[in-house]
Amino acid sequence: MALMTGNEYIESLRKLKTKVYIMGERVENFVDHPLVRPSINSVAMTYDLAHDPQYEDLITATSNLTGKKVNRFCHLHQSTEDLVKKVKMQRLLGQKTGSCFQRCVGMDAFNAIYSTTFETDKKYGTNYHENFKKYLIYVQENDLTIDGAMTDPKGDRALSPSEQKDPDMYVHIVEKREDGIVVRGAKAHQTGSINSHEHLIMPTIAMKEEDKAYAVAFAVPSDAEGVFMIYGRQSCDTRKLEKNADVDLGNKKFGGQEALVVFEDVFVPWDKVFLCEEYDFAGMMVERFAGYHRQSYGGCKVGVGDVLIGAAALAADYNGAAKASHIKDKLIEMTHLNETLFSCGIACSAEGSKTQAGNYYIDNLLANVCKQNVTRFPYEIVRLAEDIAGGLMVTMPSQADFDSPEIGGYCEKYFKGVDSVPTVDRMRILRLVENMALGAAAVGYRTESMHGAGSPQAQRIMIARQSNLEHKKALAKEIAGIK
Ligand code: SF4
Ligand code: FE
């Protein structure tokens, strides 16, 4: 099958019998649900841009498995150039959607599982790598969106998976059969899970022998028997349910999506199992997926940052404040921070290297530095955007007030900024800043910058492991003349 268009992707979701709960209710038609549709539109953009000749080189690639043209979101990176293009593609998608476009988790899982299964097979003589290749060819040929799922609910953080009072706090194998395995548990905060065709499950932490039932990786369709999802709510989400919802949404068309994905005794055939009790490879899979996803943030968050910087600059224009030197300086600072994140994304890509399996991995130290900066800079960028926008971004009346025959005229009159700009445009841009700073898109821009791809401490552990202090001490001794 050729590359899907955005519309074909949306229609393909309708064929799935995905079991979804939203605000306490089972929803059959999640595709047209106002709380879900913006996130589907974001993923659809990853399909549409693949057909735009000006982005062909970024959004498509040649598969090393089939030699055919595939969407880069389904691609195994074949060079550092591929890694760089990945980050640039993510920046572009962030610019086009102003939100999380979700499809990266699958791409990062493909690349992590591809190399980890190769090394697992080498040690144990298993057949995971060949099976995974077959699976990925199926994904590429059908241009699927896959939820790369890592984060377990984790229960008591002081206890290992096997020590938890409730054994389901981490996804685990409950039965090994001749034809496959049966798994139970859940994955939390799953980005793009409801609008993915399939789920690719990985362990969430490094494991010891006693945790081996939890060392499991596998693929299942979204509508597999025993799988269901509970949609996560977002700040200001019910605005999407209001009549004629438009201006107050800030970003009317696009959004992100997270859900709790539950696996109630789900059967997985052996050819879809990519790790089963080889606990000493759980850590490798986790580290590689996390490394790729920390690189990803040097692209996606930068693209969304571009939109936010643009919105702040427009807010200044519409307020008549654009010429003030402190405004100009704040926009420079926002740009400096945003481009620093991009530099990290590019650097960890350019310094990548080939894995034993043949695909390319990022420089893991630099990817962790990238993500550590992402836990901070978007907060400062948001602070500056709010500073520039002014308090009206959170005190402005609703669209309904502006539309009211009785009071609309007063809203129009008193919220007017510079004469050349219609009041409604000023409202739109302030609502967009609100959306990204503390509304629905803040999930993807602000809090996700903190916790997505691992919370700050996870990166500090990785930075500590790779900081090579002994080498640095040796350098200092040499210069200081110490034997
Ligand atoms: Fe992609 Fe960024 Fe969303 Fe992760 S947070 S899925 S990298 S857009
Ligand atoms: Fe994320």
XYZ file of C-alpha atoms and ligand atoms in Angstrom:
492
model
C 0.000 0.000 0.000
C 1.240 3.482 -0.843
C 1.668 6.274 1.660
C -1.683 7.189 3.170
C -3.114 10.693 3.047
C -4.396 12.337 6.222
C -7.962 11.509 5.225
C -7.145 7.887 4.481
C -5.512 7.646 7.901
C -8.626 9.074 9.574
C -10.861 6.667 7.657
C -8.597 3.740 8.572
C -9.200 4.471 12.268
C -12.936 4.015 11.752
C -12.361 0.390 10.797
C -10.894 -0.397 14.215
C -13.104 -1.504 17.065
C -10.965 0.285 19.629
C -12.563 0.276 23.073
C -12.418 3.830 24.402
C -13.782 5.540 27.516
C -14.033 9.314 27.696
C -15.269 11.119 30.814
C -16.854 7.996 32.215
C -18.577 6.830 29.063
C -17.837 4.232 26.418
C -17.444 6.062 23.123
C -17.992 4.124 19.893
C -17.159 6.888 17.428
C -13.980 8.316 18.925
C -12.847 9.627 15.518
C -15.418 12.425 15.483
C -15.443 13.056 19.232
C -14.662 16.770 19.812
C -12.184 15.954 22.600
C -10.262 13.488 20.432
C -10.506 14.834 16.907
C -7.864 17.601 17.268
C -5.268 14.965 18.232
C -6.242 12.865 15.209
C -5.825 15.948 13.007
C -2.273 16.362 14.344
C -1.338 12.802 13.355
C -3.091 13.281 10.001
C -0.596 16.083 9.325
C 2.253 13.516 9.445
C 0.483 11.762 6.541
C -0.444 14.844 4.525
C 3.013 16.393 4.596
C 4.467 13.178 3.124
C 2.606 14.052 -0.090
C 3.869 17.639 -0.251
C 6.796 17.779 -2.708
C 8.559 20.509 -0.732
C 8.793 18.249 2.345
C 9.333 14.909 0.604
C 12.992 14.681 1.602
C 12.181 15.286 5.281
C 8.978 13.291 5.715
C 9.770 10.275 3.561
C 12.738 7.917 3.398
C 13.795 4.728 1.628
C 13.238 1.628 3.735
C 16.335 -0.477 4.346
C 14.010 -3.469 4.697
C 12.106 -3.226 1.400
C 13.847 -0.531 -0.666
C 10.495 1.221 -0.925
C 9.530 4.797 -0.069
C 8.072 4.994 3.441
C 6.937 7.678 5.830
C 9.935 8.654 7.985
C 7.830 7.962 11.061
C 8.086 4.249 10.103
C 11.781 4.381 9.181
C 14.906 2.851 10.729
C 17.605 5.552 10.751
C 20.373 4.565 8.347
C 22.832 7.423 8.984
C 23.455 10.456 11.142
C 21.870 12.423 8.302
C 18.671 10.426 8.882
C 18.841 11.311 12.586
C 19.215 15.003 11.750
C 16.313 14.840 9.299
C 14.169 13.232 11.976
C 14.673 16.247 14.277
C 14.006 18.707 11.461
C 10.854 16.807 10.534
C 9.654 17.039 14.127
C 10.317 20.765 14.257
C 8.303 21.189 11.066
C 5.390 19.164 12.468
C 5.465 21.212 15.690
C 5.251 24.368 13.575
C 2.335 23.026 11.548
C 0.257 21.757 14.504
C 1.305 23.838 17.537
C 0.924 20.638 19.536
C 2.161 17.094 20.048
C 1.659 15.086 16.849
C 2.137 11.768 18.637
C 3.534 9.565 15.913
C 7.165 9.807 17.138
C 6.715 7.312 19.970
C 6.242 4.539 17.416
C 9.282 5.620 15.385
C 11.440 5.733 18.509
C 10.180 2.307 19.597
C 10.960 0.782 16.162
C 14.532 1.971 16.315
C 15.074 0.890 19.935
C 13.508 -2.553 19.502
C 15.274 -3.210 16.194
C 18.731 -2.882 17.729
C 17.876 -4.465 21.101
C 16.319 -7.593 19.545
C 19.444 -8.033 17.420
C 21.643 -8.090 20.502
C 19.210 -10.240 22.497
C 19.164 -12.857 19.734
C 22.957 -12.839 19.603
C 23.154 -13.783 23.264
C 20.163 -16.103 23.574
C 19.676 -17.506 20.064
C 16.088 -16.227 20.060
C 14.294 -15.101 16.898
C 13.000 -11.717 17.983
C 14.907 -9.648 15.433
C 13.605 -11.478 12.350
C 10.092 -11.395 13.758
C 10.421 -7.701 14.460
C 11.652 -7.044 10.920
C 8.570 -8.813 9.539
C 6.374 -6.746 11.827
C 8.028 -3.502 10.769
C 7.655 -4.339 7.074
C 3.931 -4.795 7.751
C 3.859 -1.398 9.510
C 5.765 0.313 6.691
C 3.721 -1.275 3.892
C 0.471 -0.237 5.565
C 1.814 3.162 6.706
C 0.527 2.596 10.236
C 0.668 4.773 13.329
C 1.996 2.830 16.296
C 1.881 3.768 19.965
C 5.328 3.035 21.352
C 4.380 2.325 24.958
C 6.810 2.370 27.829
C 5.525 3.953 31.042
C 3.876 1.589 33.536
C 1.726 2.912 36.389
C 4.570 1.832 38.768
C 2.607 1.827 42.047
C 5.015 2.255 44.978
C 8.164 3.720 43.432
C 10.308 2.295 46.226
C 9.442 -1.259 45.171
C 10.577 -3.248 42.133
C 7.962 -4.738 39.745
C 7.958 -8.125 41.502
C 7.756 -6.511 44.965
C 4.554 -4.554 44.260
C 1.509 -5.528 46.303
C -0.544 -5.458 43.116
C 1.386 -7.413 40.445
C -0.333 -5.475 37.660
C 1.506 -2.233 38.434
C 3.882 -3.230 35.637
C 2.853 -5.063 32.455
C 3.736 -8.723 32.890
C 3.442 -12.181 31.421
C 0.694 -14.172 33.144
C 0.902 -17.252 30.928
C 3.313 -18.753 28.412
C 1.535 -20.978 25.900
C 2.596 -22.957 22.876
C 1.129 -20.357 20.523
C 2.056 -17.214 22.432
C 1.863 -15.345 25.729
C -0.881 -13.753 27.792
C -0.134 -10.357 29.344
C -1.749 -8.143 31.946
C -1.167 -4.637 33.286
C -1.421 -1.118 31.929
C 0.589 1.655 30.328
C -0.026 5.199 31.544
C 0.263 8.606 29.796
C 0.125 6.908 26.405
C 0.625 9.558 23.756
C -1.532 8.984 20.686
C -2.755 5.620 21.910
C -6.407 5.882 20.883
C -5.579 7.026 17.364
C -2.846 4.440 16.799
C -3.494 1.316 14.766
C -1.302 -0.814 17.011
C 0.640 -0.710 20.263
C 4.241 -1.655 20.706
C 4.876 -2.417 24.347
C 8.275 -2.188 26.042
C 9.410 -2.551 29.657
C 9.762 0.667 31.643
C 12.883 0.020 33.755
C 15.992 -2.157 33.901
C 15.191 -5.463 35.609
C 16.696 -8.234 37.714
C 16.033 -11.973 37.536
C 13.147 -11.837 40.016
C 11.412 -9.366 37.683
C 11.748 -11.499 34.566
C 7.984 -11.904 34.089
C 7.969 -8.129 33.572
C 10.728 -8.159 30.938
C 8.380 -8.276 27.972
C 8.001 -6.497 24.636
C 5.274 -7.192 22.100
C 2.878 -5.720 19.546
C -0.917 -5.796 19.644
C -3.609 -4.128 17.530
C -5.465 -1.313 19.317
C -8.681 -3.309 19.188
C -7.232 -6.618 20.387
C -9.401 -8.597 22.795
C -8.780 -7.370 26.359
C -7.324 -3.963 25.426
C -9.165 -0.769 26.385
C -8.264 2.869 26.902
C -9.317 5.612 29.275
C -8.819 9.085 27.827
C -6.792 11.589 29.832
C -8.372 14.968 30.351
C -6.623 18.200 29.537
C -6.834 21.666 30.973
C -9.814 23.578 29.508
C -10.835 20.500 27.467
C -14.582 21.057 27.898
C -14.270 24.261 25.891
C -14.186 21.899 22.912
C -17.705 20.760 23.819
C -19.163 24.293 23.764
C -21.528 25.413 21.029
C -19.677 26.937 18.041
C -16.354 26.362 19.836
C -13.769 28.450 18.039
C -11.939 31.520 19.379
C -11.814 30.310 22.976
C -9.972 27.151 21.904
C -6.835 29.028 20.838
C -5.874 26.105 18.602
C -9.088 24.969 17.013
C -7.811 22.240 14.764
C -4.928 20.501 16.518
C -4.070 18.965 19.870
C -2.330 16.109 21.620
C -3.674 13.003 23.303
C -2.808 10.789 26.241
C -4.634 7.807 27.713
C -4.327 4.943 30.152
C -4.127 1.726 28.124
C -5.255 -1.379 30.004
C -4.323 -4.954 29.076
C -6.698 -7.451 30.666
C -5.221 -10.862 29.892
C -4.347 -10.088 26.288
C -3.077 -12.885 24.063
C -0.002 -12.168 21.924
C 1.180 -14.716 19.331
C 4.893 -15.572 19.415
C 5.706 -13.759 16.172
C 4.615 -10.492 17.824
C 6.732 -11.034 20.962
C 10.089 -9.222 20.961
C 11.328 -9.855 24.491
C 10.168 -12.539 26.892
C 11.958 -12.925 30.226
C 15.440 -11.927 28.950
C 15.537 -9.458 31.819
C 19.119 -8.362 31.178
C 17.976 -6.676 27.931
C 15.073 -4.718 29.454
C 17.429 -1.904 30.481
C 18.938 -1.659 26.989
C 15.511 -1.326 25.391
C 14.458 1.322 27.901
C 17.669 3.310 27.532
C 17.531 3.288 23.745
C 13.875 4.253 23.493
C 14.390 7.008 26.077
C 17.511 8.217 24.243
C 15.670 8.522 20.936
C 12.706 10.216 22.553
C 14.957 12.701 24.355
C 16.422 13.545 20.950
C 12.858 13.953 19.616
C 12.148 16.741 22.078
C 14.938 18.790 20.495
C 12.668 18.898 17.428
C 8.998 18.844 18.397
C 9.201 21.242 21.323
C 11.248 23.660 19.212
C 8.585 23.687 16.494
C 5.837 24.368 19.036
C 8.152 26.990 20.576
C 8.344 28.692 17.162
C 4.548 29.029 17.167
C 4.557 30.403 20.718
C 7.276 32.947 19.935
C 5.287 34.003 16.878
C 2.135 34.344 18.978
C 3.951 36.461 21.578
C 5.367 38.722 18.868
C 1.902 39.146 17.334
C 0.410 39.899 20.758
C 2.993 42.670 21.108
C 2.136 43.984 17.623
C -1.585 43.971 18.416
C -1.002 45.698 21.756
C 1.066 48.397 20.076
C 4.075 47.400 22.178
C 6.280 45.839 19.501
C 8.739 48.713 19.377
C 9.508 48.713 23.113
C 13.119 47.610 23.615
C 12.286 45.224 26.482
C 9.768 43.418 24.261
C 12.340 43.023 21.526
C 14.814 41.710 24.068
C 12.336 39.190 25.455
C 11.663 37.860 21.966
C 15.421 37.538 21.448
C 15.721 35.591 24.696
C 12.874 33.259 23.694
C 14.532 32.653 20.352
C 17.906 32.047 21.979
C 16.426 29.436 24.326
C 14.443 27.745 21.584
C 17.401 27.528 19.215
C 19.564 26.169 22.037
C 17.140 23.248 22.300
C 17.322 22.738 18.552
C 21.128 22.801 18.724
C 21.001 19.965 21.260
C 18.641 17.955 19.040
C 20.925 18.412 16.041
C 24.104 17.761 18.027
C 23.009 14.426 19.495
C 21.928 13.381 15.998
C 25.099 14.480 14.213
C 27.173 12.628 16.825
C 25.139 9.426 16.453
C 26.648 6.057 15.593
C 25.781 2.707 14.068
C 24.335 -0.049 16.251
C 25.237 -3.723 15.857
C 21.939 -4.208 14.032
C 22.882 -1.497 11.525
C 20.478 1.335 12.330
C 21.773 4.554 13.887
C 21.580 5.589 17.519
C 21.975 9.102 18.880
C 24.788 10.284 21.141
C 23.096 9.353 24.388
C 24.866 11.889 26.628
C 23.935 14.768 24.327
C 20.347 13.487 23.964
C 20.006 13.517 27.745
C 21.460 17.018 27.914
C 18.911 17.979 25.236
C 15.976 16.695 27.256
C 17.331 18.157 30.515
C 17.287 21.578 28.852
C 13.753 20.862 27.616
C 12.669 20.412 31.246
C 13.606 24.075 31.798
C 13.646 26.309 28.737
C 10.004 25.961 27.626
C 9.014 27.170 31.119
C 11.053 30.317 30.644
C 9.736 30.724 27.098
C 6.180 30.451 28.440
C 6.967 32.947 31.226
C 8.225 35.463 28.686
C 5.232 34.836 26.387
C 2.868 35.537 29.277
C 4.861 38.649 30.154
C 4.550 39.971 26.609
C 0.910 38.922 26.112
C -0.373 40.738 29.208
C -3.003 39.707 31.730
C -5.808 39.795 29.200
C -4.860 36.278 28.065
C -6.493 35.002 31.260
C -9.132 37.641 32.042
C -10.776 38.108 28.649
C -14.510 37.379 28.326
C -15.686 34.398 26.317
C -16.503 34.213 22.650
C -20.192 34.099 23.650
C -19.846 37.548 25.256
C -18.327 38.954 22.097
C -21.152 37.390 20.080
C -23.885 38.737 22.382
C -26.073 41.442 20.802
C -26.383 43.060 24.206
C -22.776 43.276 25.398
C -20.714 42.269 22.337
C -20.240 45.904 21.358
C -18.674 46.717 24.726
C -16.271 43.787 24.453
C -15.328 44.896 20.943
C -14.749 48.471 22.099
C -12.833 47.893 25.300
C -10.620 45.034 24.132
C -9.460 46.742 20.994
C -5.701 47.198 20.717
C -4.076 48.948 17.752
C -6.612 50.372 15.354
C -5.543 48.351 12.314
C -6.178 44.962 13.938
C -9.713 43.592 14.448
C -10.427 42.857 18.113
C -11.191 39.235 17.279
C -7.667 38.703 15.935
C -6.232 40.046 19.179
C -8.453 37.606 21.087
C -7.386 34.729 18.882
C -3.708 35.273 19.444
C -4.101 35.712 23.224
C -6.156 32.513 23.377
C -3.404 30.737 21.455
C -0.836 31.849 24.032
C -3.216 30.708 26.770
C -3.696 27.361 25.013
C 0.039 26.682 24.872
C 0.897 28.153 28.271
C -1.858 26.652 30.409
C -4.630 25.276 28.224
C -5.014 22.009 26.342
C -1.711 22.288 24.455
C 0.166 22.938 27.704
C 0.037 19.175 28.208
C 2.267 18.816 25.187
C 4.387 21.929 25.581
C 4.804 22.643 29.265
C 4.242 19.673 31.546
C 5.278 17.199 28.899
C 8.546 19.118 28.579
C 9.099 18.240 32.224
C 7.984 14.616 32.322
C 7.694 13.323 28.761
C 10.579 11.031 27.699
C 11.451 10.775 31.400
C 11.408 13.234 34.295
C 14.468 15.444 34.913
C 16.115 13.095 37.408
C 16.146 10.287 34.839
C 18.328 12.423 32.590
C 20.614 13.432 35.451
C 21.277 9.768 36.196
C 22.178 9.191 32.542
C 24.336 12.323 32.440
C 26.168 11.188 35.591
C 26.793 7.747 34.063
C 28.318 9.193 30.928
C 30.109 12.239 32.288
C 33.456 10.386 32.403
C 34.784 12.317 35.383
C 37.932 10.178 35.606
C 38.939 11.329 32.141
C 38.306 14.932 33.113
C 40.351 14.499 36.320
C 43.206 13.064 34.269
C 43.087 16.100 31.996
C 43.286 18.451 34.975
C 46.157 16.500 36.532
C 48.108 16.596 33.308
C 47.731 20.363 32.981
C 48.472 20.944 36.671
C 51.570 18.767 36.533
C 50.309 16.173 39.039
C 51.726 12.655 38.687
Fe 6.461 13.461 19.191
Fe 7.098 15.399 20.811
Fe 4.700 14.300 21.005
Fe 6.844 12.936 21.806
S 6.060 14.853 22.688
S 5.197 12.166 20.490
S 8.387 13.673 20.345
S 5.498 15.462 19.275
Fe 6.068 13.008 24.553
